[in-house]
CSV table of C-alpha atoms in Angstrom, one decimal:
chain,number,residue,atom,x,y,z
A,1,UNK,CA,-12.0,-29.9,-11.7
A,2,UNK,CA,-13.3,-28.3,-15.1
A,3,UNK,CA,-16.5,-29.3,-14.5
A,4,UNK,CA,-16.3,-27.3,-11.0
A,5,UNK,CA,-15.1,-24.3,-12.5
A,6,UNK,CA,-17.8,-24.3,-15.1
A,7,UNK,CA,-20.3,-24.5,-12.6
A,8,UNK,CA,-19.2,-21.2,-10.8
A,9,UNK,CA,-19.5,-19.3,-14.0
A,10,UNK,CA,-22.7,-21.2,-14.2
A,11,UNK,CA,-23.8,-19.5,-11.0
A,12,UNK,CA,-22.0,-15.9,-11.7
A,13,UNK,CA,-23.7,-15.9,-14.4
A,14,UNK,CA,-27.1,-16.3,-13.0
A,15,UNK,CA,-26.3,-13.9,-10.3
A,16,UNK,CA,-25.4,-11.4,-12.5
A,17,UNK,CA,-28.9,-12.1,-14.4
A,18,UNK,CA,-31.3,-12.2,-10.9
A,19,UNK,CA,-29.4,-9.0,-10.0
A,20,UNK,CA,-30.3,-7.0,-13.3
A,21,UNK,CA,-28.5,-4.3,-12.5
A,22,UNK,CA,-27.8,-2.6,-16.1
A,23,UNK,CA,-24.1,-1.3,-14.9
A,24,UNK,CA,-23.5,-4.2,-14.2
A,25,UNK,CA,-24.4,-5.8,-18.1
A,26,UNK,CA,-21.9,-3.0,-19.2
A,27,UNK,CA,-18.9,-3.7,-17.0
A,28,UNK,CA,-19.7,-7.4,-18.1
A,29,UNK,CA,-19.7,-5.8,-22.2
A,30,UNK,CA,-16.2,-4.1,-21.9
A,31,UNK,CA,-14.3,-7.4,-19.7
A,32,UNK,CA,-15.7,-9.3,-23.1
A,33,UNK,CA,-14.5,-6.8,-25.6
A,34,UNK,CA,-11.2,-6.6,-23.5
A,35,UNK,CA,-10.4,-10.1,-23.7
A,36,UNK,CA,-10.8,-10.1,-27.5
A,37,UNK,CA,-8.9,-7.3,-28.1
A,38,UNK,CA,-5.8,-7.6,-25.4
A,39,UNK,CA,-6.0,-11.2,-25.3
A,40,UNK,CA,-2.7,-11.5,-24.4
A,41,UNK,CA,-1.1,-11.0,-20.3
A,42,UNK,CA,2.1,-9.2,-19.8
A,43,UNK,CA,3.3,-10.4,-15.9
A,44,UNK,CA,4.7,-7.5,-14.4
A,45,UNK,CA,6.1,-9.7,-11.2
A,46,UNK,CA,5.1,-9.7,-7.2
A,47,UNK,CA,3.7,-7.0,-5.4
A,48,UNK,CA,2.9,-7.0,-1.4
A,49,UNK,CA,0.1,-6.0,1.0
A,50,UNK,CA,-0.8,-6.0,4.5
A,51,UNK,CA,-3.6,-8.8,5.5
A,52,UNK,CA,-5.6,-9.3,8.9
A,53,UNK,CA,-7.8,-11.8,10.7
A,54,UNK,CA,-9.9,-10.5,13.4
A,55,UNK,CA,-12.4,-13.2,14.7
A,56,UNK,CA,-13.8,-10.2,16.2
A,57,UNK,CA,-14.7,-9.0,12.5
A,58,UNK,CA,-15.1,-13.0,11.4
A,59,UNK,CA,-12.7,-16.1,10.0
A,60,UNK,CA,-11.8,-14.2,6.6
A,61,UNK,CA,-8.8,-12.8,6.0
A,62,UNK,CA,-9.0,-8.6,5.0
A,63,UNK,CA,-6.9,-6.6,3.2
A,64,UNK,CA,-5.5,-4.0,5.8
A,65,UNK,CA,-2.6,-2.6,3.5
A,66,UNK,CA,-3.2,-1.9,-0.4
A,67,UNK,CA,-1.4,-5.5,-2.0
A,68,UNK,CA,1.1,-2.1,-4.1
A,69,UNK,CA,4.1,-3.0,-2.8
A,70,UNK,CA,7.4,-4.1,-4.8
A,71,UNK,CA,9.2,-5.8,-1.6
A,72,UNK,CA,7.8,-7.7,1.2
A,73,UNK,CA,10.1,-5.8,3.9
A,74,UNK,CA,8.1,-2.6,2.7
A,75,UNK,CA,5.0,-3.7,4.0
A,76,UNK,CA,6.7,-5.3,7.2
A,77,UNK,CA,7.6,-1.9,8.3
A,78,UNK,CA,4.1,-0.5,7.4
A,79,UNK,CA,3.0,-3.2,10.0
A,80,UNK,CA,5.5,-2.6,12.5
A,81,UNK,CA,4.4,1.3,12.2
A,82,UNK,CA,0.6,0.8,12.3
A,83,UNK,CA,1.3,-1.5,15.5
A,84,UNK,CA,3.1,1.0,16.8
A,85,UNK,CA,0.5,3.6,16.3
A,86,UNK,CA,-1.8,1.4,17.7
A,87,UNK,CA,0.3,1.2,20.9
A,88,UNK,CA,0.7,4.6,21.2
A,89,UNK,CA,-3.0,6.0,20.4
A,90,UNK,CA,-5.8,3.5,20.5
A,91,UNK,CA,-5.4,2.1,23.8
A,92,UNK,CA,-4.6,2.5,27.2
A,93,UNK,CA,-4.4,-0.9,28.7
A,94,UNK,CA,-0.7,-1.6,29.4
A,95,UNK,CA,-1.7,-5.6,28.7
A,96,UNK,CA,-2.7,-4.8,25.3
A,97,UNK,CA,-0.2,-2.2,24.9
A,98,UNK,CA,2.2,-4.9,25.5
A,99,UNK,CA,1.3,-7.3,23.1
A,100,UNK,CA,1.3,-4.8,20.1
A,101,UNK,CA,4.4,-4.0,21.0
A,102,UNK,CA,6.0,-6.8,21.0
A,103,UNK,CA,4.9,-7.8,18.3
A,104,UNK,CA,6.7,-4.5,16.8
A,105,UNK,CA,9.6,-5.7,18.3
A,106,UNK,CA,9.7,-8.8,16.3
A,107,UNK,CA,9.1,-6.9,13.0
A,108,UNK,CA,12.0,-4.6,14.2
A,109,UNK,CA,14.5,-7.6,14.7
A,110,UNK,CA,13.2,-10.2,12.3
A,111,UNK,CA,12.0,-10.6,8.6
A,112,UNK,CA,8.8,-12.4,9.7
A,113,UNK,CA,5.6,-12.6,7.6
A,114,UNK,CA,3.1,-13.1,10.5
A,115,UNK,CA,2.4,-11.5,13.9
A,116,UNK,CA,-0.1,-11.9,16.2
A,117,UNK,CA,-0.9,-9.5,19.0
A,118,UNK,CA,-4.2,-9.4,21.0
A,119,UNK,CA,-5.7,-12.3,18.8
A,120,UNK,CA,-5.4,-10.6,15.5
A,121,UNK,CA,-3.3,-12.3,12.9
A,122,UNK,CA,-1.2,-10.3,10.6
A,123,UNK,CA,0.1,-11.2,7.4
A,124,UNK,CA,2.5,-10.2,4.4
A,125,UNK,CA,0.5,-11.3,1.3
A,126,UNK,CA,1.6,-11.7,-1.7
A,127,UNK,CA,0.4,-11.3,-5.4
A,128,UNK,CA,0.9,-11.0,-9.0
A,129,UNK,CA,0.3,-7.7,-10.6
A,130,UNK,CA,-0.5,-8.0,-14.9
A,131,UNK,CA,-1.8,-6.6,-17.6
A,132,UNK,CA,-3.5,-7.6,-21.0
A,133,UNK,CA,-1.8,-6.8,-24.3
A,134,UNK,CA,-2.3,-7.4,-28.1
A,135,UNK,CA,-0.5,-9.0,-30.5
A,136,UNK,CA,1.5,-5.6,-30.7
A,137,UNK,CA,2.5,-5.9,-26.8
A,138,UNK,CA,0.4,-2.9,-26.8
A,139,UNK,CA,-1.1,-2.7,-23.3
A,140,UNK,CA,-4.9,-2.2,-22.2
A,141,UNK,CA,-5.6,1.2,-21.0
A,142,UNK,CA,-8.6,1.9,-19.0
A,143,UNK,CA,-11.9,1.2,-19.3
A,144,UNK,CA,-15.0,3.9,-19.9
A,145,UNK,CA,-16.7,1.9,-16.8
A,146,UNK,CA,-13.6,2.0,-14.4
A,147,UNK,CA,-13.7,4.1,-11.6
A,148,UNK,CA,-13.5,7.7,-10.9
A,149,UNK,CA,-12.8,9.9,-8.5
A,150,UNK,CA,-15.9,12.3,-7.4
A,151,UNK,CA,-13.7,15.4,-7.8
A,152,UNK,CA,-11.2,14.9,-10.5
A,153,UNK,CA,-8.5,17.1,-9.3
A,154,UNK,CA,-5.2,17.6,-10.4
A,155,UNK,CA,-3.8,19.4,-7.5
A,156,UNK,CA,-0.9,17.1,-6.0
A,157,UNK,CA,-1.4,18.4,-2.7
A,158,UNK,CA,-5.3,17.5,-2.8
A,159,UNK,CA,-6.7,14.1,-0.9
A,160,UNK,CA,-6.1,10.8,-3.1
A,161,UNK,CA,-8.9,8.0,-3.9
A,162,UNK,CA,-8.6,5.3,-1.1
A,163,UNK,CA,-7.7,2.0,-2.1
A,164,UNK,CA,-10.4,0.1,-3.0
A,165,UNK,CA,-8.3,-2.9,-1.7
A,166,UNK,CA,-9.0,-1.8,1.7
A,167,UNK,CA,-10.5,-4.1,4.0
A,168,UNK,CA,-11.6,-6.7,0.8
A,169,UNK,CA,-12.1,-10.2,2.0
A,170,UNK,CA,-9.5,-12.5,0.6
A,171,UNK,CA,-11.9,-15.5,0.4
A,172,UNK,CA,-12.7,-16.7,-3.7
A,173,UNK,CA,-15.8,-18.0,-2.6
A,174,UNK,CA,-17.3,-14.4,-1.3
A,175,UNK,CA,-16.5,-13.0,-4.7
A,176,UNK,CA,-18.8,-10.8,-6.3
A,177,UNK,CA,-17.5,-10.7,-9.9
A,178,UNK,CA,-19.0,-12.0,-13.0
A,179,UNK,CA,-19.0,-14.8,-15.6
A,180,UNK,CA,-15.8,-12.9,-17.2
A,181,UNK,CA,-13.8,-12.6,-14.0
A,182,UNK,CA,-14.7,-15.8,-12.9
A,183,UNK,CA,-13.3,-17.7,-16.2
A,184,UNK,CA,-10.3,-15.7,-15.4
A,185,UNK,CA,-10.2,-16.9,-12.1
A,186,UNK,CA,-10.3,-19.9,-13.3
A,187,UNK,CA,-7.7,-19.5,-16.4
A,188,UNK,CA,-5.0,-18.2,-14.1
A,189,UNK,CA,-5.7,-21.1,-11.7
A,190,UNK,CA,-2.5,-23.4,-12.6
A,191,UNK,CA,-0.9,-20.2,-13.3
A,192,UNK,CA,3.3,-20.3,-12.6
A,193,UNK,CA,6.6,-18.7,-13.4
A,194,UNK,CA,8.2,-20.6,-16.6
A,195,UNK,CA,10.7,-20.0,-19.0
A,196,UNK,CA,14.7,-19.4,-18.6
A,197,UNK,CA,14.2,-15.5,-17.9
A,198,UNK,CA,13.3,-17.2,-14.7
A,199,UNK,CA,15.6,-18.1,-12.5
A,200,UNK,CA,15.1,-21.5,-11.2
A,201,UNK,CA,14.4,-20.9,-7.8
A,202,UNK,CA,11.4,-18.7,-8.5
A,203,UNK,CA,10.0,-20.8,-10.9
A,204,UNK,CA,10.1,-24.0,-7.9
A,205,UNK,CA,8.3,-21.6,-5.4
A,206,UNK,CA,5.7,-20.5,-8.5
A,207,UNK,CA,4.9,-24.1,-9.3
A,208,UNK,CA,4.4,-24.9,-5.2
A,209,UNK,CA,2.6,-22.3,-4.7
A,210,UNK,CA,-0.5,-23.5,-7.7
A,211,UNK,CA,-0.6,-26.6,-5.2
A,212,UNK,CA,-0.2,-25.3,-1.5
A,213,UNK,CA,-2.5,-22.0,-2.6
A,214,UNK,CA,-4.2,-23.2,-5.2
A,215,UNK,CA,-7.2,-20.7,-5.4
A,216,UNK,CA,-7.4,-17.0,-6.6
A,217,UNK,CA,-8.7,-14.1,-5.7
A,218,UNK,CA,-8.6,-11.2,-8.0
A,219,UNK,CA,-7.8,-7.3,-6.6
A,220,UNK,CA,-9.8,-4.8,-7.9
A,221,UNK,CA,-8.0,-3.3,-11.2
A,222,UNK,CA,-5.2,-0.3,-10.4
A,223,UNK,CA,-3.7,1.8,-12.9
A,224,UNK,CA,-0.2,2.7,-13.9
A,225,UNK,CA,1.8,5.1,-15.7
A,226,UNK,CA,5.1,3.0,-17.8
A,227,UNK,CA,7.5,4.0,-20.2
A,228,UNK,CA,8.5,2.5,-23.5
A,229,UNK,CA,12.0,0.7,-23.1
A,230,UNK,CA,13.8,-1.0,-25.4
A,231,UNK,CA,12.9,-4.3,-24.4
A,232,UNK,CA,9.3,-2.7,-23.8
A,233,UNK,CA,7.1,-1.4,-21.1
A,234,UNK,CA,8.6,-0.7,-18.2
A,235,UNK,CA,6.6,1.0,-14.5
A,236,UNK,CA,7.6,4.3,-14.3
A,237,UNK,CA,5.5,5.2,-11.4
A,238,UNK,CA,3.7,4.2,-8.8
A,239,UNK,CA,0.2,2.4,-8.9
A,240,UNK,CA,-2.7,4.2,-8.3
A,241,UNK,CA,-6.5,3.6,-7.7
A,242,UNK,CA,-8.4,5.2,-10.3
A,243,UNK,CA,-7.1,6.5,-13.9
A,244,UNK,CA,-7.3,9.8,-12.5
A,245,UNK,CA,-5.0,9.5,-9.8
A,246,UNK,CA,-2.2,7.8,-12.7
A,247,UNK,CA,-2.9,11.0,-15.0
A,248,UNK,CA,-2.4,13.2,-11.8
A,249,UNK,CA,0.9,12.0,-11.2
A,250,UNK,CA,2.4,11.8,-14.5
A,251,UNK,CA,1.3,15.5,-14.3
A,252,UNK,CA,2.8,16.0,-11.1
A,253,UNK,CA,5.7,14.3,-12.5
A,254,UNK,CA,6.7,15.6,-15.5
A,255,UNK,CA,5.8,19.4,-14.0
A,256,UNK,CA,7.2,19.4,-11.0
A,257,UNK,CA,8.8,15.5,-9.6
A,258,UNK,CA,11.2,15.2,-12.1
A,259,UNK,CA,12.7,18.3,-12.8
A,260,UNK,CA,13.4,18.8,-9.1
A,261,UNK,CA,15.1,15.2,-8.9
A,262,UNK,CA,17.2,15.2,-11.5
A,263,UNK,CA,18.2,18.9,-11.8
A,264,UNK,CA,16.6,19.4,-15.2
A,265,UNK,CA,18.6,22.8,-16.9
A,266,UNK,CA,15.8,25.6,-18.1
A,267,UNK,CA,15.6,24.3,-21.3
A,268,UNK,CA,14.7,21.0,-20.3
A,269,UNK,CA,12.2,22.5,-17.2
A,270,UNK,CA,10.4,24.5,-19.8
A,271,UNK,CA,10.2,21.2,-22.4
A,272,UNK,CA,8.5,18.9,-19.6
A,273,UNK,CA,6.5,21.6,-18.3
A,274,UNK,CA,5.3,22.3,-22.1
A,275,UNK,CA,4.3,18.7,-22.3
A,276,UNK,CA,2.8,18.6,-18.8
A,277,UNK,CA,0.4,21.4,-19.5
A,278,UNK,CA,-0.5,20.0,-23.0
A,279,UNK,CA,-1.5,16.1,-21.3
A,280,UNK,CA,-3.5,17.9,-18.6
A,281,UNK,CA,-5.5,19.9,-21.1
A,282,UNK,CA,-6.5,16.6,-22.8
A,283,UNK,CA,-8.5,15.9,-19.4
A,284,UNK,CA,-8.6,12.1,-20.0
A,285,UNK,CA,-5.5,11.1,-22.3
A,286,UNK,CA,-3.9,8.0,-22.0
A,287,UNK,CA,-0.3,8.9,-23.6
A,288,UNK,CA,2.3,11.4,-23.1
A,289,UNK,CA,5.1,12.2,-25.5
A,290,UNK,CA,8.4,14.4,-24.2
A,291,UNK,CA,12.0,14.9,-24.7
A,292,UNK,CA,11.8,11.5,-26.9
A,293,UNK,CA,10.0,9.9,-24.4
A,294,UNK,CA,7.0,8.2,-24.3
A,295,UNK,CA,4.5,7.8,-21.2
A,296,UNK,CA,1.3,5.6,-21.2
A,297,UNK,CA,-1.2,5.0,-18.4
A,298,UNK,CA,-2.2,1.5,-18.3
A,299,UNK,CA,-5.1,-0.9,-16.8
A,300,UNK,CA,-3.0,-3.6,-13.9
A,301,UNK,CA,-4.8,-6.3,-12.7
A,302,UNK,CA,-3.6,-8.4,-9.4
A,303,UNK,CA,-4.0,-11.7,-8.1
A,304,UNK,CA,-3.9,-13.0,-5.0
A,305,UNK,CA,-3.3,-16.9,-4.5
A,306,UNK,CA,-5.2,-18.4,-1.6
A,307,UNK,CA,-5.1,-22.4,0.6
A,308,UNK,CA,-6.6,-23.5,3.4
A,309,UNK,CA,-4.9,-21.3,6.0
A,310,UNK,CA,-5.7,-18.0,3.9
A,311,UNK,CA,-4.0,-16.0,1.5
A,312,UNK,CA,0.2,-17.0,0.1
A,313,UNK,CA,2.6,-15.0,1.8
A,314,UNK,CA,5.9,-13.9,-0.1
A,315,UNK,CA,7.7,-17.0,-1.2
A,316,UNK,CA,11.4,-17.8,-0.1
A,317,UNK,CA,12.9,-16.4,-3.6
A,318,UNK,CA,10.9,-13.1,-3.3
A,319,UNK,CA,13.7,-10.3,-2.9
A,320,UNK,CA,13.9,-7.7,-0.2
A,321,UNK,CA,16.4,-5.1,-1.1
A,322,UNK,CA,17.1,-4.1,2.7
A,323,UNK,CA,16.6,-5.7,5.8
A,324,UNK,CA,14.4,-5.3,9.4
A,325,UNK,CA,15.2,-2.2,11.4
A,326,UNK,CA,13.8,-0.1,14.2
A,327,UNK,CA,11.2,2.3,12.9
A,328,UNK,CA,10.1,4.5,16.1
A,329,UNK,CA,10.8,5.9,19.4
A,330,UNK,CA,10.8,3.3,22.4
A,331,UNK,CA,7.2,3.3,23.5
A,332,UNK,CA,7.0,1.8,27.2
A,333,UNK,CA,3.5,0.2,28.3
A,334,UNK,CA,2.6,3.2,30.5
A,335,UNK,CA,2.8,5.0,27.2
A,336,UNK,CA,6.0,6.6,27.7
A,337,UNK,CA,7.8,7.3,24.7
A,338,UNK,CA,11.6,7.0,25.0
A,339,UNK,CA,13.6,9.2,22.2
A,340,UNK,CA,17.1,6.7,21.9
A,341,UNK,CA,20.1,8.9,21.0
C-alpha cells in the first residue's frame, strides 16, 4: 500500500515538472514551508455539502453544494429547495416535474441522504474540516499564494467569491494537486476519531469509515475567522472562500452584526466600531483585538473520504440539531403553486 502511495507522489511530482508552470513551483514552496512550520492538525469536526451524479455530465460524483455545513439536515433542506426550484422554474414537463417533486417530498418527510429524480443522484456528503498548528497551537493563517478576490471589497452588501467547491469532481484519481497534497492525501489516509473526548459511537463510525471509504479527496482550502477560548480556538464565524471574504466579515461583524444582535450600549457600539475601522485599515491583517477579545482569521483545510460507490455520506453518530420539515408552497405538476394556510 506504501509503495502505491509513493508512486502517486512519484507521478505528481513529474506532472508538476512536465507542466513548468512557475505558480505552480511557488504554491508547491509555501505547502513545504507550511508543513515545517504548522506541523501539527487541529480537527475542527464534520462539515456537510451537497453532491450529484449526472451520467448526463459523466460517472463522477460533483460538488453541487459548498461541503460548509455544520449539520447534515442543513444541507437536506438546501436540496429539498433547489429541487423545488427546479420544479418550479426549469421545466415544464409535468413527468419531470413530478419526479423532482417527489423527491422534495421525501426530503420534507424523511432524514434521507440520497434522492434520485430524473436519473440524477443526490447526495449528503460528508467531510472533515482542519487546520495546521505549531507547537504553540498557534493556527496557520493564509498563504501569500491563496486566492483572491478580483475586487477586494468590503461592502457587505457587495457580490461574494463563489465557492471554489462548486461543481469539483469527488474522484482522488482526477486530482490535480502536487507532491505536497498528495503525501497529505496519503498521511490522512487511515485517518480516524480517537481519544476519550470522543464519544464511543463516533469513534466506531470514524474507524469504519477508513475501510468502507478508504480514499481522500481534499477541498480546496477555506478560511475562517475564530476566537481565542479558554480551552483555545474556537469558529466564530462562518467559512468563507478567499481570506478576503473572512476579513470582510469580521468587519461586517464587529461594525455592524454584533452590535445589532446583542444590543451593544454606545459605549460598547463605539469600542467595536473603533476596532472595526482600525482592522480594515490594515487591508490584509490576520488578527483583531477588542473589548478583551481576540479574533484571528485562519487557513481550513477539508477532506472528503471516498469508496467504491462515491463519496461518505454523514455517518449514523453525526448530529442534526432539528429534524425534516416542509420548506415551500405546494407546487402541483401543472405548475400550480398551492399557498397551505
Amino acid at each position: 500500500m506504501a509503495h502505491d502511495w509513493q508512486q502517486q507522489i512519484h507521478a505528481l511530482h513529474e506532472e508538476l515538472v512536465r507542466r513548468d508552470d512557475p505558480a505552480a513551483w511557488v504554491r508547491e514552496a509555501y505547502a513545504v514551508d507550511a508543513s515545517l512550520r504548522y506541523p501539527g492538525f487541529a480537527l475542527r469536526g464534520p462539515v456537510f455539502g451537497v453532491a450529484v451524479q449526472d451520467p448526463s455530465a459523466g460517472p463522477e460524483w460533483r460538488v453541487l453544494k459548498p461541503v460548509v455545513n455544520g449539520m447534515p439536515q442543513i444541507c437536506r433542506d438546501t436540496l429539498n429547495t433547489h429541487l423545488w426550484f427546479r420544479a418550479k422554474d426549469d421545466t415544464d414537463d409535468p413527468a419531470v416535474r413530478r419526479e423532482l417533486l417527489a423527491a422534495v417530498d421525501v426530503l420534507s418527510r424523511r432524514p434521507v441522504n440520497e434522492v434520485e429524480a430524473c436519473g440524477v443522484r443526490y447526495r449528503i456528503v460528508r467531510g472533515d474540516e482542519f487546520t495546521r498548528c505549531d507547537d504553540s497551537n498557534r493556527l496557520e493563517p493564509p498563504r501569500p499564494t491563496d486566492p483572491e478576490p478580483a475586487e477586494r471589497t468590503w461592502d457587505p452588501r457587495a457580490d461574494h467569491t463563489p465557492s471554489p467547491d462548486l461543481d469539483l469532481v469527488l474522484d482522488p484519481d482526477q486530482v490535480d494537486d502536487g507532491p505536497m497534497a498528495g503525501a497529505m492525501r496519503a498521511g490522512l489516509r487511515d485517518f480516524a476519531y480517537r481519544g476519550v473526548r470522543f464519544p464511543a459511537d463516533v469513534r466506531r463510525d470514524s474507524e469504519r469509515a477508513v475501510l468502507t471509504h478508504p480514499r481522500i479527496v481534499l477541498l480546496p482550502a477555506c478560511f475562517g475567522v475564530v476566537e481565542r477560548e479558554r480551552t483555545g480556538w474556537e469558529p466564530a464565524l462562518a467559512l468563507q472562500p478567499t481570506a478576503h471574504e473572512a476579513r470582510r466579515v469580521l468587519y461586517d461583524a464587529m461594525a455592524e452584526m454584533w452590535p445589532m444582535l446583542y444590543r451593544f450600549d454606545d459605549a460598547t457600539k463605539a469600542l467595536y466600531a473603533k476596532a472595526a475601522e482600525e482592522f480594515r485599515a490594515l487591508e490584509r491583517a490576520d488578527e483583531a483585538r477588542v473589548a478583551g477579545r481576540e479574533f484571528r482569521i485562519c487557513r481550513a483545510e477539508r477532506l472528503v473520504r471516498t469508496g467504491p460507490d462515491g463519496p461518505e455520506p454523514p455517518r449514523p453518530s453525526d448530529v442534526d440539531e432539528y429534524g425534516p420539515m416542509k420548506i415551500h408552497p405546494t407546487l402541483l405538476e401543472d405548475g400550480q403553486i398551492i399557498h397551505d394556510e
